[in-house]
Amino acid sequence: GIQVEQSPPDLILQEGANSTLRCNFSDSVNNLQWFHQNPWGQLINLFYIPSGTKQNGRLSATTVATERYSLLYISSSQTTDSGVYFCAVRDNYGQNFVFGPGTRLSVLP
Amino acid sequence: DVKVTQSSRYLVKRTGEKVFLECVQDMDHENMFWYRQDPGLGLRLIYFSYDVKMKEKGDIPEGYSVSREKKERFSLILESASTNQTSMYLCASTPSLGISNQPQHFGDGTRLSIL
């Protein structure tokens, strides 16, 4: 099945810094999402982005489907950005979503 | 907005009990999923359902069963709970693959402890 990798596994930032999180996947996808899991365990949809670029406030994401990767940009990070960021993909053949292992982000005041 | 509701945020049960986790979605989605999340292992798919009374095994179905009697409700059942089933359980839903490629929506999760 499709494999999903995320990097870096852990990231520590000072408040106000910018960061880039990466998601690589091993096959063509028709669905890619970025999620933020907050400290209470809730998974929040950030972007649905199988291709192209989207922006929402301080966050933006770009997926280059032909090269099988997606990037999540966080600018001017805040302590509330802390948590785990997951990307999840669905390939062209299945109903399932496959999750990456996540990037744990800690933003320090 | 799509709403996926899980019946409990926290649940404590004893070994050997039969445990039901309920999930309801309000957007007429065909597909519903149950995941468990454990530290260092990410989210792993237990079962999914693509229609009423239809179910498919995910990556880790052992020790679990599911029920989908109505389109909006997907239940996860631990037939005889064991301590290694202590985990965070997350339910999700999405429209059918055949309609359009839409985001997957998650409930808030149930943190289950088996004593």
Tab-separated table of C-alpha atoms in Angstrom:
chain	number	residue	atom	x	y	z
A	1	GLY	CA	0.000	0.000	0.000
A	2	ILE	CA	0.862	3.645	-0.119
A	3	GLN	CA	3.555	4.838	2.279
A	4	VAL	CA	3.550	8.252	3.931
A	5	GLU	CA	6.543	9.899	5.557
A	6	GLN	CA	6.721	13.155	7.447
A	7	SER	CA	9.657	15.280	8.446
A	8	PRO	CA	10.947	16.415	10.792
A	9	PRO	CA	9.558	14.122	13.496
A	10	ASP	CA	10.010	16.794	16.148
A	11	LEU	CA	10.380	20.535	15.928
A	12	ILE	CA	10.935	23.121	18.649
A	13	LEU	CA	10.472	26.768	17.798
A	14	GLN	CA	10.565	30.095	19.549
A	15	GLU	CA	7.349	32.048	19.296
A	16	GLY	CA	7.333	34.173	16.159
A	17	ALA	CA	9.518	31.843	14.097
A	18	ASN	CA	8.497	30.304	10.768
A	19	SER	CA	8.570	26.599	9.915
A	20	THR	CA	8.033	24.153	7.074
A	21	LEU	CA	6.699	20.645	7.559
A	22	ARG	CA	7.005	18.067	4.822
A	23	CYS	CA	4.919	15.061	3.765
A	24	ASN	CA	6.183	12.562	1.179
A	25	PHE	CA	4.012	9.821	-0.280
A	26	SER	CA	4.890	6.847	-2.423
A	27	ASP	CA	2.074	6.756	-4.987
A	28	SER	CA	-0.455	8.940	-6.778
A	29	VAL	CA	-3.147	10.322	-4.504
A	30	ASN	CA	-6.591	11.798	-5.024
A	31	ASN	CA	-6.965	13.201	-1.540
A	32	LEU	CA	-4.460	14.786	0.806
A	33	GLN	CA	-5.242	16.503	4.046
A	34	TRP	CA	-3.273	18.252	6.763
A	35	PHE	CA	-4.522	17.973	10.334
A	36	HIS	CA	-3.495	19.548	13.606
A	37	GLN	CA	-4.009	17.466	16.724
A	38	ASN	CA	-4.225	19.727	19.722
A	39	PRO	CA	-3.098	18.792	23.249
A	40	TRP	CA	-6.634	17.587	24.020
A	41	GLY	CA	-6.466	15.024	21.227
A	42	GLN	CA	-8.857	16.705	18.815
A	43	LEU	CA	-7.991	16.430	15.135
A	44	ILE	CA	-8.633	19.687	13.328
A	45	ASN	CA	-8.819	19.824	9.541
A	46	LEU	CA	-6.346	22.412	8.280
A	47	PHE	CA	-6.298	21.890	4.532
A	48	TYR	CA	-7.755	19.614	1.941
A	49	ILE	CA	-5.107	19.933	-0.771
A	50	PRO	CA	-4.571	17.102	-3.283
A	51	SER	CA	-2.764	19.618	-5.484
A	52	GLY	CA	-1.896	23.303	-5.684
A	53	THR	CA	-1.513	25.911	-2.967
A	54	LYS	CA	-3.895	27.171	-0.323
A	55	GLN	CA	-3.586	29.762	2.409
A	56	ASN	CA	-5.507	30.296	5.610
A	57	GLY	CA	-4.185	33.073	7.815
A	58	ARG	CA	-0.693	32.219	9.045
A	59	LEU	CA	-0.858	28.760	7.523
A	60	SER	CA	-0.397	27.751	3.942
A	61	ALA	CA	0.106	24.457	2.143
A	62	THR	CA	1.432	23.353	-1.211
A	63	THR	CA	1.096	19.945	-2.801
A	64	VAL	CA	3.151	18.962	-5.836
A	65	ALA	CA	1.318	15.812	-6.821
A	66	THR	CA	3.667	14.923	-9.698
A	67	GLU	CA	6.597	14.872	-7.276
A	68	ARG	CA	4.607	13.233	-4.474
A	69	TYR	CA	5.081	15.678	-1.664
A	70	SER	CA	3.227	18.323	0.259
A	71	LEU	CA	4.502	21.166	2.439
A	72	LEU	CA	2.805	22.922	5.333
A	73	TYR	CA	4.096	26.403	6.185
A	74	ILE	CA	3.509	28.010	9.545
A	75	SER	CA	4.485	31.649	9.822
A	76	SER	CA	4.839	33.758	12.960
A	77	SER	CA	4.234	30.710	15.118
A	78	GLN	CA	2.269	30.986	18.369
A	79	THR	CA	2.197	28.747	21.428
A	80	THR	CA	-1.285	27.612	20.406
A	81	ASP	CA	0.254	26.078	17.277
A	82	SER	CA	1.852	23.396	19.450
A	83	GLY	CA	0.677	19.855	18.881
A	84	VAL	CA	1.105	17.157	16.283
A	85	TYR	CA	0.639	17.789	12.585
A	86	PHE	CA	-0.446	14.881	10.418
A	87	CYS	CA	-0.824	14.498	6.725
A	88	ALA	CA	-3.187	11.823	5.432
A	89	VAL	CA	-3.587	10.600	1.874
A	90	ARG	CA	-5.918	8.386	-0.074
A	91	ASP	CA	-4.628	6.671	-3.171
A	92	ASN	CA	-6.499	6.314	-6.440
A	93	TYR	CA	-7.584	2.757	-5.709
A	94	GLY	CA	-8.951	2.675	-2.217
A	95	GLN	CA	-11.369	4.091	0.287
A	96	ASN	CA	-8.861	4.179	3.107
A	97	PHE	CA	-6.838	7.091	4.327
A	98	VAL	CA	-3.246	6.460	5.283
A	99	PHE	CA	-1.709	8.712	7.881
A	100	GLY	CA	1.867	9.791	8.211
A	101	PRO	CA	3.601	9.423	11.585
A	102	GLY	CA	3.199	13.131	12.347
A	103	THR	CA	5.447	16.049	13.242
A	104	ARG	CA	5.364	17.108	16.882
A	105	LEU	CA	5.682	20.878	17.105
A	106	SER	CA	6.462	22.714	20.318
A	107	VAL	CA	6.329	26.504	20.248
A	108	LEU	CA	8.012	28.103	23.237
A	109	PRO	CA	7.022	31.515	24.613
B	1	ASP	CA	-20.261	22.189	8.681
B	2	VAL	CA	-19.955	18.446	9.015
B	3	LYS	CA	-20.444	17.219	12.536
B	4	VAL	CA	-19.029	13.906	13.709
B	5	THR	CA	-20.029	13.125	17.269
B	6	GLN	CA	-18.519	10.475	19.474
B	7	SER	CA	-20.610	9.485	22.450
B	8	SER	CA	-17.935	9.819	25.135
B	9	ARG	CA	-14.734	11.839	25.522
B	10	TYR	CA	-13.457	9.643	28.352
B	11	LEU	CA	-14.389	6.088	29.256
B	12	VAL	CA	-13.082	3.687	31.895
B	13	LYS	CA	-13.955	-0.004	31.706
B	14	ARG	CA	-12.751	-3.253	33.227
B	15	THR	CA	-11.004	-6.182	31.592
B	16	GLY	CA	-13.471	-8.602	30.069
B	17	GLU	CA	-16.291	-6.097	29.688
B	18	LYS	CA	-18.073	-5.609	26.384
B	19	VAL	CA	-17.528	-2.004	25.326
B	20	PHE	CA	-19.449	0.017	22.767
B	21	LEU	CA	-18.094	3.211	21.214
B	22	GLU	CA	-20.648	5.157	19.217
B	23	CYS	CA	-20.128	7.588	16.371
B	24	VAL	CA	-22.759	9.643	14.576
B	25	GLN	CA	-22.351	11.931	11.563
B	26	ASP	CA	-24.928	14.375	10.249
B	27	MET	CA	-23.904	14.811	6.609
B	28	ASP	CA	-25.244	11.639	4.977
B	29	HIS	CA	-21.707	10.371	4.335
B	30	GLU	CA	-21.316	6.889	2.943
B	31	ASN	CA	-17.882	6.174	4.416
B	32	MET	CA	-17.143	5.936	8.106
B	33	PHE	CA	-13.916	4.912	9.815
B	34	TRP	CA	-12.614	3.877	13.226
B	35	TYR	CA	-8.968	4.523	14.139
B	36	ARG	CA	-6.954	4.075	17.259
B	37	GLN	CA	-4.048	6.286	18.134
B	38	ASP	CA	-1.156	5.243	20.334
B	39	PRO	CA	2.053	7.107	21.176
B	40	GLY	CA	4.731	6.465	18.577
B	41	LEU	CA	2.373	4.500	16.327
B	42	GLY	CA	0.271	7.268	14.811
B	43	LEU	CA	-3.285	6.594	13.652
B	44	ARG	CA	-4.080	3.045	12.658
B	45	LEU	CA	-7.261	1.987	10.881
B	46	ILE	CA	-9.341	-0.623	12.720
B	47	TYR	CA	-12.423	-0.953	10.487
B	48	PHE	CA	-14.263	1.096	7.935
B	49	SER	CA	-17.689	0.966	6.374
B	50	TYR	CA	-18.655	2.209	2.922
B	51	ASP	CA	-22.395	1.646	3.245
B	52	VAL	CA	-25.063	0.460	5.649
B	53	LYS	CA	-24.369	-3.107	6.813
B	54	MET	CA	-21.073	-3.119	4.891
B	55	LYS	CA	-17.738	-3.300	6.663
B	56	GLU	CA	-14.125	-3.879	5.813
B	57	LYS	CA	-11.186	-4.713	8.035
B	58	GLY	CA	-8.480	-2.160	8.397
B	59	ASP	CA	-4.926	-2.701	9.576
B	60	ILE	CA	-5.654	-3.882	13.136
B	61	PRO	CA	-9.153	-5.443	13.381
B	62	GLU	CA	-8.286	-8.142	15.921
B	63	GLY	CA	-10.300	-7.873	19.110
B	64	TYR	CA	-12.826	-5.490	17.565
B	65	SER	CA	-16.056	-5.667	15.636
B	66	VAL	CA	-18.278	-2.974	14.135
B	67	SER	CA	-21.913	-2.366	13.383
B	68	ARG	CA	-23.508	-0.060	10.804
B	69	GLU	CA	-27.273	-0.506	10.943
B	70	LYS	CA	-28.026	3.077	9.929
B	71	LYS	CA	-26.099	5.329	7.594
B	72	GLU	CA	-25.379	7.991	10.196
B	73	ARG	CA	-24.139	5.672	12.957
B	74	PHE	CA	-21.021	3.511	13.130
B	75	SER	CA	-20.340	1.568	16.309
B	76	LEU	CA	-17.075	0.022	17.425
B	77	ILE	CA	-17.369	-2.966	19.748
B	78	LEU	CA	-14.735	-4.444	22.002
B	79	GLU	CA	-16.123	-7.913	22.591
B	80	SER	CA	-14.009	-8.597	25.691
B	81	ALA	CA	-11.913	-5.586	26.600
B	82	SER	CA	-8.249	-6.076	27.385
B	83	THR	CA	-5.653	-3.699	28.812
B	84	ASN	CA	-3.832	-3.471	25.456
B	85	GLN	CA	-6.941	-1.808	24.057
B	86	THR	CA	-6.384	1.237	26.229
B	87	SER	CA	-6.033	3.967	23.640
B	88	MET	CA	-7.492	7.029	21.985
B	89	TYR	CA	-10.215	6.059	19.508
B	90	LEU	CA	-11.142	8.383	16.651
B	91	CYS	CA	-14.103	8.155	14.306
B	92	ALA	CA	-14.224	9.836	10.904
B	93	SER	CA	-16.523	10.148	7.919
B	94	THR	CA	-16.296	11.181	4.285
B	95	PRO	CA	-18.554	11.043	1.228
B	96	SER	CA	-18.241	8.181	-1.188
B	97	LEU	CA	-15.131	8.066	-3.355
B	98	GLY	CA	-17.417	7.938	-6.373
B	99	ILE	CA	-19.034	11.293	-5.699
B	100	SER	CA	-16.108	13.592	-5.140
B	101	ASN	CA	-12.896	13.756	-3.265
B	102	GLN	CA	-13.819	15.466	-0.067
B	103	PRO	CA	-12.044	15.986	3.236
B	104	GLN	CA	-12.218	13.431	6.001
B	105	HIS	CA	-13.939	14.773	9.099
B	106	PHE	CA	-13.098	13.560	12.585
B	107	GLY	CA	-14.909	13.367	15.877
B	108	ASP	CA	-13.267	14.656	19.065
B	109	GLY	CA	-12.041	11.205	20.071
B	110	THR	CA	-12.738	8.859	22.976
B	111	ARG	CA	-9.948	8.204	25.443
B	112	LEU	CA	-10.613	4.658	26.625
B	113	SER	CA	-8.899	3.128	29.646
B	114	ILE	CA	-9.222	-0.579	30.376
B	115	LEU	CA	-8.365	-1.476	33.964
